[in-house]
């Protein structure tokens, strides 16, 4: 039997309207992801959330960010905006991975859950053979998480209606990179 995981990437207020590193449509993605999980929880053997949880990420934070390699402070460990978005309150995830404490942490595979297990260990322990990736944002952490999942051998899909990019141009570039790596891009309504 096939076991699929849903990886909910960085759906945190810090990336939503009103947050430190907001993207247009972030709050809508949070609401839509929550609704999708409520309706389709039975499709997934494992659901994992990831969170940017920065303690001291070095040059990833800058007072003069270039918005490529450096950013305004965001996802600050322990702050309200680093918590999961309130829309996800009823998500009942199987695990939560915190990433980027002392590095940029773009990929969910860079983090660990409270017991110290990595995302890869969680998925292997759950005997997962495929993953769906959703969340914030397509052009950065969703992309890196999906690319890492595919490179580690999982059949990987990004549900395109449950994510948004920082800009349309960066979204197009991310879609090209994902497709080239064999990641399937499709709307959740086609599943």
mmCIF file of C-alpha atoms in Angstrom:
data_model
loop_
_atom_site.group_PDB
_atom_site.id
_atom_site.type_symbol
_atom_site.label_atom_id
_atom_site.label_comp_id
_atom_site.label_asym_id
_atom_site.label_seq_id
_atom_site.Cartn_x
_atom_site.Cartn_y
_atom_site.Cartn_z
ATOM 1 C CA UNK A 1 0.000 0.000 0.000
ATOM 2 C CA UNK A 2 1.172 3.506 -0.836
ATOM 3 C CA UNK A 3 1.714 6.042 1.942
ATOM 4 C CA UNK A 4 1.737 9.704 1.007
ATOM 5 C CA UNK A 5 2.806 12.592 3.240
ATOM 6 C CA UNK A 6 1.671 16.192 3.169
ATOM 7 C CA UNK A 7 4.394 18.697 4.007
ATOM 8 C CA UNK A 8 2.923 22.059 5.033
ATOM 9 C CA UNK A 9 5.792 24.521 4.616
ATOM 10 C CA UNK A 10 6.125 27.670 6.728
ATOM 11 C CA UNK A 11 2.468 28.694 6.952
ATOM 12 C CA UNK A 12 3.290 31.320 9.567
ATOM 13 C CA UNK A 13 2.072 34.886 10.156
ATOM 14 C CA UNK A 14 5.604 36.175 9.491
ATOM 15 C CA UNK A 15 5.040 35.387 5.768
ATOM 16 C CA UNK A 16 1.429 36.587 5.604
ATOM 17 C CA UNK A 17 -0.046 40.040 5.181
ATOM 18 C CA UNK A 18 0.993 42.104 8.197
ATOM 19 C CA UNK A 19 4.061 39.937 8.890
ATOM 20 C CA UNK A 20 7.738 40.848 8.746
ATOM 21 C CA UNK A 21 8.281 39.209 5.341
ATOM 22 C CA UNK A 22 4.759 39.190 3.951
ATOM 23 C CA UNK A 23 3.725 37.808 0.591
ATOM 24 C CA UNK A 24 0.464 38.756 -1.095
ATOM 25 C CA UNK A 25 -1.990 35.911 -0.676
ATOM 26 C CA UNK A 26 -0.305 34.372 2.375
ATOM 27 C CA UNK A 27 -3.402 34.488 4.574
ATOM 28 C CA UNK A 28 -5.492 32.952 1.789
ATOM 29 C CA UNK A 29 -2.990 30.101 1.413
ATOM 30 C CA UNK A 30 -3.264 29.468 5.171
ATOM 31 C CA UNK A 31 -7.066 29.308 4.970
ATOM 32 C CA UNK A 32 -7.002 27.134 1.844
ATOM 33 C CA UNK A 33 -4.428 24.681 3.258
ATOM 34 C CA UNK A 34 -6.497 24.303 6.434
ATOM 35 C CA UNK A 35 -9.651 23.617 4.399
ATOM 36 C CA UNK A 36 -7.816 21.129 2.167
ATOM 37 C CA UNK A 37 -6.537 19.170 5.177
ATOM 38 C CA UNK A 38 -9.987 19.118 6.806
ATOM 39 C CA UNK A 39 -11.488 17.688 3.610
ATOM 40 C CA UNK A 40 -8.684 15.295 2.651
ATOM 41 C CA UNK A 41 -6.889 14.179 5.835
ATOM 42 C CA UNK A 42 -7.587 10.561 4.863
ATOM 43 C CA UNK A 43 -5.309 10.876 1.816
ATOM 44 C CA UNK A 44 -2.208 11.180 3.994
ATOM 45 C CA UNK A 45 -0.459 8.742 6.270
ATOM 46 C CA UNK A 46 1.727 11.540 7.621
ATOM 47 C CA UNK A 47 1.267 15.317 7.861
ATOM 48 C CA UNK A 48 4.280 17.409 8.819
ATOM 49 C CA UNK A 49 4.467 21.172 9.279
ATOM 50 C CA UNK A 50 7.671 23.174 8.955
ATOM 51 C CA UNK A 51 8.433 26.548 10.509
ATOM 52 C CA UNK A 52 11.170 29.089 10.038
ATOM 53 C CA UNK A 53 12.484 29.298 13.613
ATOM 54 C CA UNK A 54 15.444 31.634 13.455
ATOM 55 C CA UNK A 55 17.657 32.145 16.512
ATOM 56 C CA UNK A 56 20.835 33.524 14.908
ATOM 57 C CA UNK A 57 20.856 32.752 11.184
ATOM 58 C CA UNK A 58 23.915 34.929 10.520
ATOM 59 C CA UNK A 59 23.931 36.851 7.222
ATOM 60 C CA UNK A 60 20.443 35.523 6.383
ATOM 61 C CA UNK A 61 19.188 38.523 8.427
ATOM 62 C CA UNK A 62 20.224 42.009 7.381
ATOM 63 C CA UNK A 63 19.349 45.618 8.143
ATOM 64 C CA UNK A 64 20.011 46.190 4.412
ATOM 65 C CA UNK A 65 18.643 43.009 2.800
ATOM 66 C CA UNK A 66 19.176 42.172 -0.858
ATOM 67 C CA UNK A 67 16.070 39.921 -0.875
ATOM 68 C CA UNK A 68 18.132 37.190 -2.548
ATOM 69 C CA UNK A 69 20.513 35.938 0.138
ATOM 70 C CA UNK A 70 19.612 38.313 2.962
ATOM 71 C CA UNK A 71 16.252 39.307 4.398
ATOM 72 C CA UNK A 72 14.706 41.471 7.095
ATOM 73 C CA UNK A 73 14.396 39.589 10.405
ATOM 74 C CA UNK A 74 11.487 37.119 10.202
ATOM 75 C CA UNK A 75 10.417 33.817 11.724
ATOM 76 C CA UNK A 76 12.102 34.769 14.998
ATOM 77 C CA UNK A 77 12.084 31.775 17.344
ATOM 78 C CA UNK A 78 9.484 32.132 20.069
ATOM 79 C CA UNK A 79 7.725 35.147 18.534
ATOM 80 C CA UNK A 80 3.978 35.019 17.812
ATOM 81 C CA UNK A 81 4.605 35.465 14.072
ATOM 82 C CA UNK A 82 6.871 32.387 14.015
ATOM 83 C CA UNK A 83 4.076 30.160 15.303
ATOM 84 C CA UNK A 84 1.849 28.316 12.864
ATOM 85 C CA UNK A 85 -0.847 30.480 11.308
ATOM 86 C CA UNK A 86 -4.045 30.508 13.422
ATOM 87 C CA UNK A 87 -5.950 28.996 10.475
ATOM 88 C CA UNK A 88 -3.981 25.787 11.062
ATOM 89 C CA UNK A 89 -5.073 25.460 14.714
ATOM 90 C CA UNK A 90 -7.071 22.286 14.020
ATOM 91 C CA UNK A 91 -4.546 20.726 11.641
ATOM 92 C CA UNK A 92 -3.458 17.890 13.999
ATOM 93 C CA UNK A 93 -0.118 17.376 12.257
ATOM 94 C CA UNK A 94 1.852 14.246 13.076
ATOM 95 C CA UNK A 95 5.063 16.239 13.508
ATOM 96 C CA UNK A 96 6.371 19.794 13.401
ATOM 97 C CA UNK A 97 9.839 20.541 12.077
ATOM 98 C CA UNK A 98 11.601 23.765 13.027
ATOM 99 C CA UNK A 99 14.360 24.925 10.700
ATOM 100 C CA UNK A 100 16.868 27.706 10.231
ATOM 101 C CA UNK A 101 17.892 28.235 13.839
ATOM 102 C CA UNK A 102 21.498 29.015 12.855
ATOM 103 C CA UNK A 103 21.341 28.978 9.046
ATOM 104 C CA UNK A 104 18.979 30.112 6.264
ATOM 105 C CA UNK A 105 16.979 26.868 6.495
ATOM 106 C CA UNK A 106 15.180 27.148 3.168
ATOM 107 C CA UNK A 107 14.275 23.452 3.041
ATOM 108 C CA UNK A 108 12.176 21.517 5.505
ATOM 109 C CA UNK A 109 14.911 18.888 5.251
ATOM 110 C CA UNK A 110 17.244 21.321 7.063
ATOM 111 C CA UNK A 111 15.206 21.139 10.272
ATOM 112 C CA UNK A 112 14.330 18.798 13.126
ATOM 113 C CA UNK A 113 11.308 18.101 15.286
ATOM 114 C CA UNK A 114 11.362 18.325 19.080
ATOM 115 C CA UNK A 115 12.864 14.837 19.549
ATOM 116 C CA UNK A 116 15.655 15.647 17.091
ATOM 117 C CA UNK A 117 14.384 13.602 14.146
ATOM 118 C CA UNK A 118 14.880 15.187 10.732
ATOM 119 C CA UNK A 119 12.125 15.474 8.155
ATOM 120 C CA UNK A 120 13.806 12.690 6.202
ATOM 121 C CA UNK A 121 13.760 10.413 9.273
ATOM 122 C CA UNK A 122 10.089 11.223 9.917
ATOM 123 C CA UNK A 123 9.148 10.315 6.351
ATOM 124 C CA UNK A 124 11.253 7.133 6.338
ATOM 125 C CA UNK A 125 9.843 6.079 9.729
ATOM 126 C CA UNK A 126 6.349 6.603 8.291
ATOM 127 C CA UNK A 127 7.219 4.426 5.274
ATOM 128 C CA UNK A 128 6.240 7.293 3.005
ATOM 129 C CA UNK A 129 6.734 6.786 -0.722
ATOM 130 C CA UNK A 130 5.317 10.063 -2.036
ATOM 131 C CA UNK A 131 4.947 13.626 -0.798
ATOM 132 C CA UNK A 132 2.721 16.591 -1.556
ATOM 133 C CA UNK A 133 4.194 19.992 -0.704
ATOM 134 C CA UNK A 134 2.112 23.116 0.030
ATOM 135 C CA UNK A 135 2.607 26.397 1.890
ATOM 136 C CA UNK A 136 4.760 29.502 1.822
ATOM 137 C CA UNK A 137 6.353 30.386 -0.445
ATOM 138 C CA UNK A 138 6.590 28.629 -3.812
ATOM 139 C CA UNK A 139 9.658 30.538 -4.940
ATOM 140 C CA UNK A 140 11.711 29.757 -1.855
ATOM 141 C CA UNK A 141 10.997 27.271 0.950
ATOM 142 C CA UNK A 142 8.310 25.275 -0.884
ATOM 143 C CA UNK A 143 10.634 24.941 -3.873
ATOM 144 C CA UNK A 144 13.666 23.914 -1.810
ATOM 145 C CA UNK A 145 11.648 21.405 0.239
ATOM 146 C CA UNK A 146 10.150 19.828 -2.907
ATOM 147 C CA UNK A 147 13.524 19.672 -4.664
ATOM 148 C CA UNK A 148 15.082 17.992 -1.622
ATOM 149 C CA UNK A 149 12.232 15.486 -1.393
ATOM 150 C CA UNK A 150 12.617 14.572 -5.060
ATOM 151 C CA UNK A 151 16.406 14.288 -4.787
ATOM 152 C CA UNK A 152 15.958 11.859 -1.870
ATOM 153 C CA UNK A 153 13.780 9.591 -3.992
ATOM 154 C CA UNK A 154 10.227 10.524 -3.090
ATOM 155 C CA UNK A 155 7.588 10.952 -5.781
ATOM 156 C CA UNK A 156 6.959 14.637 -5.205
ATOM 157 C CA UNK A 157 4.085 16.914 -6.118
ATOM 158 C CA UNK A 158 3.532 20.615 -5.419
ATOM 159 C CA UNK A 159 -0.148 21.537 -5.136
ATOM 160 C CA UNK A 160 -0.064 24.807 -7.051
ATOM 161 C CA UNK A 161 -3.283 26.295 -5.674
ATOM 162 C CA UNK A 162 -2.021 25.897 -2.095
ATOM 163 C CA UNK A 163 1.085 28.062 -2.458
ATOM 164 C CA UNK A 164 2.102 31.464 -3.810
ATOM 165 C CA UNK A 165 5.465 32.901 -4.923
ATOM 166 C CA UNK A 166 7.042 36.158 -3.810
ATOM 167 C CA UNK A 167 6.642 37.498 -7.373
ATOM 168 C CA UNK A 168 5.165 36.037 -10.579
ATOM 169 C CA UNK A 169 8.639 35.994 -12.135
ATOM 170 C CA UNK A 170 10.133 34.074 -9.223
ATOM 171 C CA UNK A 171 7.159 31.723 -9.345
ATOM 172 C CA UNK A 172 7.788 30.967 -13.011
ATOM 173 C CA UNK A 173 11.463 30.309 -12.322
ATOM 174 C CA UNK A 174 10.547 27.988 -9.428
ATOM 175 C CA UNK A 175 8.077 26.055 -11.597
ATOM 176 C CA UNK A 176 10.769 25.584 -14.252
ATOM 177 C CA UNK A 177 13.285 24.302 -11.675
ATOM 178 C CA UNK A 178 10.741 21.960 -10.109
ATOM 179 C CA UNK A 179 9.597 20.542 -13.446
ATOM 180 C CA UNK A 180 13.208 19.999 -14.531
ATOM 181 C CA UNK A 181 13.786 18.007 -11.314
ATOM 182 C CA UNK A 182 10.784 15.762 -11.980
ATOM 183 C CA UNK A 183 8.445 17.366 -9.449
ATOM 184 C CA UNK A 184 4.818 17.235 -10.572
ATOM 185 C CA UNK A 185 2.906 20.528 -10.431
ATOM 186 C CA UNK A 186 -0.855 20.278 -10.202
ATOM 187 C CA UNK A 187 -3.849 21.884 -8.511
ATOM 188 C CA UNK A 188 -5.325 20.045 -5.536
ATOM 189 C CA UNK A 189 -8.696 19.854 -7.299
ATOM 190 C CA UNK A 190 -7.249 17.312 -9.766
ATOM 191 C CA UNK A 191 -6.345 14.772 -7.075
#
